[in-house]
Structures are given as C-alpha cells and as structure tokens.
C-alpha cells in the first residue's frame, strides 16, 4: 500500500489569537491569519492544516478515519487586503489523529499530513493545485 505526504499551500500563519497549552506543545485555540489565498481547499502553516468546509463535509460523509476537525478563527493580515480581493470560504482545522497502516490520515515524518490511497482519491476531487503530493512506499 502506498501512502502520500501532503504539503499544502502556505497561505498565512498562526494569528495573534492562537493559544498554546502548557509547554507550548499543543495548540488549544487556533487563529489562522491569511496573508494570501490562491484557491486551494487545503492550506497549512506548521504545525496546522486547514480544510475548507466542503472538504470537511466530504471527509465526514466518506467516513475517512484518523481525521478530527476543530473550529478555527480565520483572520486576514494587512497584506491579504493588498494582495487578494476574494472572499474566504468557511474553514475547519483538520487534525490528523490516526495511525499509519490503520487509518486514512495521520501525522507522518516531520509532522506532515499523510494520507491513504482512499483519502488522496477523495481529496483530489477538490482544488489542490499548489499542494505537493509525495508518494511514500510502505
């Protein structure tokens, strides 16, 4: 079975409303501040990945495993206003909580979102023009 490491578009970073748990090991409240957005349905900024609501809904409807969703505060930087006049869709924080070989999504090497064949097939139905997909032989 092949799995795939995904490196989505970096459209911004952690915003000022992001809160960390003890020891800054885990984010407890996520504010993703967009600097730009080129239209992909997945975006990232280490250590988080966001999915549009339509991707979230498709993942839930398909019953993919190893994925949990959490709310995200979406903000726009001053740079966003200069670079982009499009409306942002609704976003969800995509948390890869699964295990390799058992689930459809997990946190792989370097904490990168890693997915199964089944998950990749679903995600490829959406816009991922700037997402680098690297096959990993298991």
PDB file of N, CA and C in Angstrom, residues 26-113:
ATOM      1  N   UNK A  26       1.028  21.952  22.427  1.00  0.00           N
ATOM      2  CA  UNK A  26      -0.203  21.743  21.673  1.00  0.00           C
ATOM      3  C   UNK A  26      -0.990  23.044  21.589  1.00  0.00           C
ATOM      4  N   UNK A  27      -1.552  23.290  20.430  1.00  0.00           N
ATOM      5  CA  UNK A  27      -2.399  24.467  20.250  1.00  0.00           C
ATOM      6  C   UNK A  27      -3.784  24.142  20.797  1.00  0.00           C
ATOM      7  N   UNK A  28      -4.292  25.014  21.642  1.00  0.00           N
ATOM      8  CA  UNK A  28      -5.615  24.798  22.228  1.00  0.00           C
ATOM      9  C   UNK A  28      -6.687  25.671  21.568  1.00  0.00           C
ATOM     10  N   UNK A  29      -6.257  26.735  20.924  1.00  0.00           N
ATOM     11  CA  UNK A  29      -7.170  27.625  20.196  1.00  0.00           C
ATOM     12  C   UNK A  29      -6.402  28.137  18.988  1.00  0.00           C
ATOM     13  N   UNK A  30      -6.966  27.935  17.804  1.00  0.00           N
ATOM     14  CA  UNK A  30      -6.242  28.274  16.578  1.00  0.00           C
ATOM     15  C   UNK A  30      -6.832  29.494  15.892  1.00  0.00           C
ATOM     16  N   UNK A  31      -5.969  30.460  15.650  1.00  0.00           N
ATOM     17  CA  UNK A  31      -6.269  31.616  14.807  1.00  0.00           C
ATOM     18  C   UNK A  31      -5.321  31.507  13.614  1.00  0.00           C
ATOM     19  N   UNK A  32      -5.870  31.291  12.426  1.00  0.00           N
ATOM     20  CA  UNK A  32      -5.055  31.237  11.211  1.00  0.00           C
ATOM     21  C   UNK A  32      -5.211  32.568  10.505  1.00  0.00           C
ATOM     22  N   UNK A  33      -4.094  33.280  10.355  1.00  0.00           N
ATOM     23  CA  UNK A  33      -4.113  34.591   9.716  1.00  0.00           C
ATOM     24  C   UNK A  33      -3.645  34.451   8.270  1.00  0.00           C
ATOM     25  N   UNK A  34      -4.553  34.699   7.340  1.00  0.00           N
ATOM     26  CA  UNK A  34      -4.245  34.588   5.919  1.00  0.00           C
ATOM     27  C   UNK A  34      -3.478  35.820   5.442  1.00  0.00           C
ATOM     28  N   UNK A  35      -2.371  35.572   4.715  1.00  0.00           N
ATOM     29  CA  UNK A  35      -1.629  36.634   4.029  1.00  0.00           C
ATOM     30  C   UNK A  35      -2.045  36.707   2.564  1.00  0.00           C
ATOM     31  N   UNK A  36      -2.488  35.592   2.041  1.00  0.00           N
ATOM     32  CA  UNK A  36      -2.971  35.474   0.671  1.00  0.00           C
ATOM     33  C   UNK A  36      -3.699  34.138   0.590  1.00  0.00           C
ATOM     34  N   UNK A  37      -4.381  33.897  -0.486  1.00  0.00           N
ATOM     35  CA  UNK A  37      -5.000  32.591  -0.713  1.00  0.00           C
ATOM     36  C   UNK A  37      -5.189  32.439  -2.202  1.00  0.00           C
ATOM     37  N   UNK A  38      -4.626  31.363  -2.742  1.00  0.00           N
ATOM     38  CA  UNK A  38      -4.647  31.144  -4.180  1.00  0.00           C
ATOM     39  C   UNK A  38      -5.743  30.185  -4.619  1.00  0.00           C
ATOM     40  N   UNK A  39      -6.578  29.727  -3.683  1.00  0.00           N
ATOM     41  CA  UNK A  39      -7.759  28.964  -4.044  1.00  0.00           C
ATOM     42  C   UNK A  39      -7.782  27.498  -3.674  1.00  0.00           C
ATOM     43  N   UNK A  40      -6.697  26.962  -3.111  1.00  0.00           N
ATOM     44  CA  UNK A  40      -6.691  25.539  -2.741  1.00  0.00           C
ATOM     45  C   UNK A  40      -7.623  25.262  -1.564  1.00  0.00           C
ATOM     46  N   UNK A  41      -8.104  24.017  -1.508  1.00  0.00           N
ATOM     47  CA  UNK A  41      -9.017  23.597  -0.444  1.00  0.00           C
ATOM     48  C   UNK A  41      -8.302  23.115   0.814  1.00  0.00           C
ATOM     49  N   UNK A  42      -6.981  22.997   0.763  1.00  0.00           N
ATOM     50  CA  UNK A  42      -6.160  22.715   1.945  1.00  0.00           C
ATOM     51  C   UNK A  42      -5.091  23.787   2.022  1.00  0.00           C
ATOM     52  N   UNK A  43      -4.853  24.307   3.219  1.00  0.00           N
ATOM     53  CA  UNK A  43      -3.745  25.229   3.458  1.00  0.00           C
ATOM     54  C   UNK A  43      -3.051  24.799   4.742  1.00  0.00           C
ATOM     55  N   UNK A  44      -1.833  25.282   4.918  1.00  0.00           N
ATOM     56  CA  UNK A  44      -1.076  24.876   6.093  1.00  0.00           C
ATOM     57  C   UNK A  44      -0.217  26.014   6.610  1.00  0.00           C
ATOM     58  N   UNK A  45       0.249  25.861   7.796  1.00  0.00           N
ATOM     59  CA  UNK A  45       1.333  26.613   8.407  1.00  0.00           C
ATOM     60  C   UNK A  45       1.747  25.758   9.587  1.00  0.00           C
ATOM     61  N   UNK A  46       2.984  25.352   9.606  1.00  0.00           N
ATOM     62  CA  UNK A  46       3.440  24.432  10.647  1.00  0.00           C
ATOM     63  C   UNK A  46       3.004  24.935  12.010  1.00  0.00           C
ATOM     64  N   UNK A  47       2.359  24.144  12.810  1.00  0.00           N
ATOM     65  CA  UNK A  47       2.087  22.713  12.700  1.00  0.00           C
ATOM     66  C   UNK A  47       0.636  22.368  12.364  1.00  0.00           C
ATOM     67  N   UNK A  48      -0.078  23.232  11.627  1.00  0.00           N
ATOM     68  CA  UNK A  48      -1.513  23.007  11.424  1.00  0.00           C
ATOM     69  C   UNK A  48      -1.878  22.907   9.943  1.00  0.00           C
ATOM     70  N   UNK A  49      -3.006  22.241   9.691  1.00  0.00           N
ATOM     71  CA  UNK A  49      -3.592  22.159   8.352  1.00  0.00           C
ATOM     72  C   UNK A  49      -5.054  22.567   8.459  1.00  0.00           C
ATOM     73  N   UNK A  50      -5.507  23.350   7.493  1.00  0.00           N
ATOM     74  CA  UNK A  50      -6.909  23.746   7.419  1.00  0.00           C
ATOM     75  C   UNK A  50      -7.528  23.161   6.160  1.00  0.00           C
ATOM     76  N   UNK A  51      -8.810  22.856   6.240  1.00  0.00           N
ATOM     77  CA  UNK A  51      -9.582  22.371   5.098  1.00  0.00           C
ATOM     78  C   UNK A  51     -10.818  23.243   4.951  1.00  0.00           C
ATOM     79  N   UNK A  52     -11.231  23.446   3.714  1.00  0.00           N
ATOM     80  CA  UNK A  52     -12.488  24.161   3.505  1.00  0.00           C
ATOM     81  C   UNK A  52     -13.630  23.311   4.048  1.00  0.00           C
ATOM     82  N   UNK A  53     -14.739  23.963   4.314  1.00  0.00           N
ATOM     83  CA  UNK A  53     -15.905  23.242   4.839  1.00  0.00           C
ATOM     84  C   UNK A  53     -16.365  22.162   3.874  1.00  0.00           C
ATOM     85  N   UNK A  54     -16.230  22.393   2.574  1.00  0.00           N
ATOM     86  CA  UNK A  54     -16.667  21.368   1.619  1.00  0.00           C
ATOM     87  C   UNK A  54     -15.785  20.128   1.678  1.00  0.00           C
ATOM     88  N   UNK A  55     -14.492  20.300   1.934  1.00  0.00           N
ATOM     89  CA  UNK A  55     -13.608  19.135   2.115  1.00  0.00           C
ATOM     90  C   UNK A  55     -13.942  18.439   3.428  1.00  0.00           C
ATOM     91  N   UNK A  56     -14.126  19.221   4.479  1.00  0.00           N
ATOM     92  CA  UNK A  56     -14.509  18.634   5.769  1.00  0.00           C
ATOM     93  C   UNK A  56     -15.761  17.778   5.620  1.00  0.00           C
ATOM     94  N   UNK A  57     -16.767  18.323   4.980  1.00  0.00           N
ATOM     95  CA  UNK A  57     -18.025  17.595   4.818  1.00  0.00           C
ATOM     96  C   UNK A  57     -17.834  16.316   4.008  1.00  0.00           C
ATOM     97  N   UNK A  58     -17.017  16.370   2.966  1.00  0.00           N
ATOM     98  CA  UNK A  58     -16.770  15.185   2.138  1.00  0.00           C
ATOM     99  C   UNK A  58     -16.022  14.112   2.922  1.00  0.00           C
ATOM    100  N   UNK A  59     -15.067  14.516   3.747  1.00  0.00           N
ATOM    101  CA  UNK A  59     -14.316  13.562   4.574  1.00  0.00           C
ATOM    102  C   UNK A  59     -15.248  12.884   5.570  1.00  0.00           C
ATOM    103  N   UNK A  60     -16.086  13.668   6.203  1.00  0.00           N
ATOM    104  CA  UNK A  60     -17.040  13.116   7.170  1.00  0.00           C
ATOM    105  C   UNK A  60     -18.022  12.179   6.468  1.00  0.00           C
ATOM    106  N   UNK A  61     -18.569  12.617   5.337  1.00  0.00           N
ATOM    107  CA  UNK A  61     -19.540  11.796   4.597  1.00  0.00           C
ATOM    108  C   UNK A  61     -18.927  10.482   4.114  1.00  0.00           C
ATOM    109  N   UNK A  62     -17.638  10.507   3.754  1.00  0.00           N
ATOM    110  CA  UNK A  62     -16.960   9.305   3.258  1.00  0.00           C
ATOM    111  C   UNK A  62     -16.531   8.373   4.389  1.00  0.00           C
ATOM    112  N   UNK A  63     -16.578   8.862   5.621  1.00  0.00           N
ATOM    113  CA  UNK A  63     -16.182   8.041   6.761  1.00  0.00           C
ATOM    114  C   UNK A  63     -14.686   7.788   6.843  1.00  0.00           C
ATOM    115  N   UNK A  64     -13.885   8.742   6.351  1.00  0.00           N
ATOM    116  CA  UNK A  64     -12.437   8.571   6.458  1.00  0.00           C
ATOM    117  C   UNK A  64     -12.026   8.562   7.925  1.00  0.00           C
ATOM    118  N   UNK A  65     -11.053   7.734   8.237  1.00  0.00           N
ATOM    119  CA  UNK A  65     -10.603   7.584   9.621  1.00  0.00           C
ATOM    120  C   UNK A  65      -9.305   8.349   9.855  1.00  0.00           C
ATOM    121  N   UNK A  66      -9.051   8.641  11.127  1.00  0.00           N
ATOM    122  CA  UNK A  66      -7.817   9.315  11.502  1.00  0.00           C
ATOM    123  C   UNK A  66      -7.861  10.821  11.355  1.00  0.00           C
ATOM    124  N   UNK A  67      -9.057  11.358  11.179  1.00  0.00           N
ATOM    125  CA  UNK A  67      -9.220  12.795  10.995  1.00  0.00           C
ATOM    126  C   UNK A  67     -10.205  13.322  12.028  1.00  0.00           C
ATOM    127  N   UNK A  68      -9.829  14.403  12.678  1.00  0.00           N
ATOM    128  CA  UNK A  68     -10.732  15.109  13.584  1.00  0.00           C
ATOM    129  C   UNK A  68     -10.742  16.570  13.146  1.00  0.00           C
ATOM    130  N   UNK A  69     -11.867  17.212  13.317  1.00  0.00           N
ATOM    131  CA  UNK A  69     -11.972  18.619  12.940  1.00  0.00           C
ATOM    132  C   UNK A  69     -12.250  19.460  14.175  1.00  0.00           C
ATOM    133  N   UNK A  70     -11.686  20.650  14.178  1.00  0.00           N
ATOM    134  CA  UNK A  70     -11.881  21.585  15.279  1.00  0.00           C
ATOM    135  C   UNK A  70     -12.132  22.969  14.679  1.00  0.00           C
ATOM    136  N   UNK A  71     -12.756  23.840  15.451  1.00  0.00           N
ATOM    137  CA  UNK A  71     -13.002  25.196  14.954  1.00  0.00           C
ATOM    138  C   UNK A  71     -11.692  25.964  14.787  1.00  0.00           C
ATOM    139  N   UNK A  72     -11.733  26.955  13.925  1.00  0.00           N
ATOM    140  CA  UNK A  72     -10.584  27.829  13.708  1.00  0.00           C
ATOM    141  C   UNK A  72     -11.097  29.258  13.576  1.00  0.00           C
ATOM    142  N   UNK A  73     -10.356  30.174  14.139  1.00  0.00           N
ATOM    143  CA  UNK A  73     -10.617  31.597  13.931  1.00  0.00           C
ATOM    144  C   UNK A  73      -9.863  31.975  12.659  1.00  0.00           C
ATOM    145  N   UNK A  74     -10.537  32.571  11.717  1.00  0.00           N
ATOM    146  CA  UNK A  74      -9.892  32.983  10.473  1.00  0.00           C
ATOM    147  C   UNK A  74      -9.761  34.497  10.484  1.00  0.00           C
ATOM    148  N   UNK A  75      -8.522  34.959  10.318  1.00  0.00           N
ATOM    149  CA  UNK A  75      -8.287  36.394  10.237  1.00  0.00           C
ATOM    150  C   UNK A  75      -7.485  36.691   8.969  1.00  0.00           C
ATOM    151  N   UNK A  76      -7.430  37.949   8.610  1.00  0.00           N
ATOM    152  CA  UNK A  76      -6.726  38.386   7.402  1.00  0.00           C
ATOM    153  C   UNK A  76      -5.709  39.448   7.794  1.00  0.00           C
ATOM    154  N   UNK A  77      -4.496  39.287   7.305  1.00  0.00           N
ATOM    155  CA  UNK A  77      -3.462  40.284   7.574  1.00  0.00           C
ATOM    156  C   UNK A  77      -3.677  41.500   6.667  1.00  0.00           C
ATOM    157  N   UNK A  78      -2.941  42.563   6.939  1.00  0.00           N
ATOM    158  CA  UNK A  78      -2.989  43.736   6.061  1.00  0.00           C
ATOM    159  C   UNK A  78      -2.524  43.362   4.658  1.00  0.00           C
ATOM    160  N   UNK A  79      -1.554  42.462   4.576  1.00  0.00           N
ATOM    161  CA  UNK A  79      -1.049  42.006   3.284  1.00  0.00           C
ATOM    162  C   UNK A  79      -2.153  41.341   2.467  1.00  0.00           C
ATOM    163  N   UNK A  80      -3.024  40.587   3.135  1.00  0.00           N
ATOM    164  CA  UNK A  80      -4.130  39.934   2.430  1.00  0.00           C
ATOM    165  C   UNK A  80      -4.980  40.971   1.699  1.00  0.00           C
ATOM    166  N   UNK A  81      -5.279  42.061   2.375  1.00  0.00           N
ATOM    167  CA  UNK A  81      -6.113  43.103   1.771  1.00  0.00           C
ATOM    168  C   UNK A  81      -5.444  43.708   0.538  1.00  0.00           C
ATOM    169  N   UNK A  82      -4.117  43.765   0.543  1.00  0.00           N
ATOM    170  CA  UNK A  82      -3.384  44.309  -0.600  1.00  0.00           C
ATOM    171  C   UNK A  82      -3.324  43.327  -1.769  1.00  0.00           C
ATOM    172  N   UNK A  83      -3.217  42.037  -1.458  1.00  0.00           N
ATOM    173  CA  UNK A  83      -2.973  41.025  -2.488  1.00  0.00           C
ATOM    174  C   UNK A  83      -4.221  40.351  -3.025  1.00  0.00           C
ATOM    175  N   UNK A  84      -5.280  40.336  -2.249  1.00  0.00           N
ATOM    176  CA  UNK A  84      -6.381  39.444  -2.574  1.00  0.00           C
ATOM    177  C   UNK A  84      -7.715  40.123  -2.306  1.00  0.00           C
ATOM    178  N   UNK A  85      -8.599  40.095  -3.282  1.00  0.00           N
ATOM    179  CA  UNK A  85      -9.918  40.687  -3.068  1.00  0.00           C
ATOM    180  C   UNK A  85     -11.022  39.636  -3.019  1.00  0.00           C
ATOM    181  N   UNK A  86     -10.628  38.357  -2.995  1.00  0.00           N
ATOM    182  CA  UNK A  86     -11.655  37.303  -2.971  1.00  0.00           C
ATOM    183  C   UNK A  86     -12.110  37.027  -1.545  1.00  0.00           C
ATOM    184  N   UNK A  87     -13.319  36.517  -1.454  1.00  0.00           N
ATOM    185  CA  UNK A  87     -13.869  36.108  -0.166  1.00  0.00           C
ATOM    186  C   UNK A  87     -13.257  34.772   0.240  1.00  0.00           C
ATOM    187  N   UNK A  88     -12.996  34.619   1.509  1.00  0.00           N
ATOM    188  CA  UNK A  88     -12.512  33.338   2.017  1.00  0.00           C
ATOM    189  C   UNK A  88     -13.703  32.438   2.323  1.00  0.00           C
ATOM    190  N   UNK A  89     -13.580  31.150   2.009  1.00  0.00           N
ATOM    191  CA  UNK A  89     -14.647  30.213   2.372  1.00  0.00           C
ATOM    192  C   UNK A  89     -14.595  29.906   3.866  1.00  0.00           C
ATOM    193  N   UNK A  90     -15.532  29.116   4.315  1.00  0.00           N
ATOM    194  CA  UNK A  90     -15.505  28.632   5.697  1.00  0.00           C
ATOM    195  C   UNK A  90     -14.388  27.590   5.807  1.00  0.00           C
ATOM    196  N   UNK A  91     -13.641  27.631   6.910  1.00  0.00           N
ATOM    197  CA  UNK A  91     -12.514  26.724   7.128  1.00  0.00           C
ATOM    198  C   UNK A  91     -12.706  25.921   8.403  1.00  0.00           C
ATOM    199  N   UNK A  92     -12.058  24.767   8.445  1.00  0.00           N
ATOM    200  CA  UNK A  92     -12.024  23.921   9.644  1.00  0.00           C
ATOM    201  C   UNK A  92     -10.579  23.490   9.863  1.00  0.00           C
ATOM    202  N   UNK A  93     -10.214  23.344  11.105  1.00  0.00           N
ATOM    203  CA  UNK A  93      -8.887  22.861  11.471  1.00  0.00           C
ATOM    204  C   UNK A  93      -8.899  21.347  11.312  1.00  0.00           C
ATOM    205  N   UNK A  94      -8.096  20.844  10.382  1.00  0.00           N
ATOM    206  CA  UNK A  94      -8.001  19.411  10.118  1.00  0.00           C
ATOM    207  C   UNK A  94      -6.877  18.850  10.981  1.00  0.00           C
ATOM    208  N   UNK A  95      -7.241  17.965  11.889  1.00  0.00           N
ATOM    209  CA  UNK A  95      -6.246  17.365  12.785  1.00  0.00           C
ATOM    210  C   UNK A  95      -6.082  15.892  12.421  1.00  0.00           C
ATOM    211  N   UNK A  96      -4.872  15.534  12.006  1.00  0.00           N
ATOM    212  CA  UNK A  96      -4.560  14.143  11.668  1.00  0.00           C
ATOM    213  C   UNK A  96      -4.237  13.414  12.969  1.00  0.00           C
ATOM    214  N   UNK A  97      -5.142  12.535  13.373  1.00  0.00           N
ATOM    215  CA  UNK A  97      -5.013  11.860  14.671  1.00  0.00           C
ATOM    216  C   UNK A  97      -4.862  10.349  14.528  1.00  0.00           C
ATOM    217  N   UNK A  98      -4.784   9.874  13.292  1.00  0.00           N
ATOM    218  CA  UNK A  98      -4.738   8.436  13.048  1.00  0.00           C
ATOM    219  C   UNK A  98      -3.344   7.851  13.154  1.00  0.00           C
ATOM    220  N   UNK A  99      -3.259   6.586  12.744  1.00  0.00           N
ATOM    221  CA  UNK A  99      -2.005   5.834  12.792  1.00  0.00           C
ATOM    222  C   UNK A  99      -1.723   5.237  11.422  1.00  0.00           C
ATOM    223  N   UNK A 100      -0.466   5.271  11.019  1.00  0.00           N
ATOM    224  CA  UNK A 100      -0.045   4.718   9.725  1.00  0.00           C
ATOM    225  C   UNK A 100      -0.436   3.251   9.622  1.00  0.00           C
ATOM    226  N   UNK A 101      -0.940   2.883   8.454  1.00  0.00           N
ATOM    227  CA  UNK A 101      -1.302   1.496   8.204  1.00  0.00           C
ATOM    228  C   UNK A 101      -2.660   1.081   8.731  1.00  0.00           C
ATOM    229  N   UNK A 102      -3.264   1.928   9.530  1.00  0.00           N
ATOM    230  CA  UNK A 102      -4.564   1.607  10.111  1.00  0.00           C
ATOM    231  C   UNK A 102      -5.643   2.605   9.710  1.00  0.00           C
ATOM    232  N   UNK A 103      -5.262   3.852   9.568  1.00  0.00           N
ATOM    233  CA  UNK A 103      -6.226   4.918   9.308  1.00  0.00           C
ATOM    234  C   UNK A 103      -5.976   5.568   7.951  1.00  0.00           C
ATOM    235  N   UNK A 104      -6.881   6.467   7.579  1.00  0.00           N
ATOM    236  CA  UNK A 104      -6.768   7.183   6.307  1.00  0.00           C
ATOM    237  C   UNK A 104      -5.916   8.444   6.400  1.00  0.00           C
ATOM    238  N   UNK A 105      -5.656   8.935   7.604  1.00  0.00           N
ATOM    239  CA  UNK A 105      -4.833  10.130   7.772  1.00  0.00           C
ATOM    240  C   UNK A 105      -4.079  10.048   9.083  1.00  0.00           C
ATOM    241  N   UNK A 106      -2.848  10.540   9.067  1.00  0.00           N
ATOM    242  CA  UNK A 106      -2.019  10.559  10.260  1.00  0.00           C
ATOM    243  C   UNK A 106      -0.930  11.607  10.078  1.00  0.00           C
ATOM    244  N   UNK A 107      -0.259  11.915  11.151  1.00  0.00           N
ATOM    245  CA  UNK A 107       0.858  12.844  11.118  1.00  0.00           C
ATOM    246  C   UNK A 107       2.115  12.034  10.825  1.00  0.00           C
ATOM    247  N   UNK A 108       2.707  12.278   9.682  1.00  0.00           N
ATOM    248  CA  UNK A 108       3.862  11.497   9.247  1.00  0.00           C
ATOM    249  C   UNK A 108       5.177  12.127   9.658  1.00  0.00           C
ATOM    250  N   UNK A 109       6.185  11.825   8.870  1.00  0.00           N
ATOM    251  CA  UNK A 109       7.514  12.390   9.122  1.00  0.00           C
ATOM    252  C   UNK A 109       7.418  13.907   9.188  1.00  0.00           C
ATOM    253  N   UNK A 110       8.158  14.469  10.074  1.00  0.00           N
ATOM    254  CA  UNK A 110       8.201  15.925  10.250  1.00  0.00           C
ATOM    255  C   UNK A 110       6.840  16.525  10.566  1.00  0.00           C
ATOM    256  N   UNK A 111       5.896  15.689  11.014  1.00  0.00           N
ATOM    257  CA  UNK A 111       4.575  16.191  11.369  1.00  0.00           C
ATOM    258  C   UNK A 111       3.698  16.524  10.179  1.00  0.00           C
ATOM    259  N   UNK A 112       4.087  16.060   9.004  1.00  0.00           N
ATOM    260  CA  UNK A 112       3.357  16.367   7.776  1.00  0.00           C
ATOM    261  C   UNK A 112       2.103  15.510   7.647  1.00  0.00           C
ATOM    262  N   UNK A 113       1.024  16.107   7.155  1.00  0.00           N
ATOM    263  CA  UNK A 113      -0.209  15.373   6.900  1.00  0.00           C
ATOM    264  C   UNK A 113       0.084  14.251   5.909  1.00  0.00           C
TER     265      UNK A 113
END
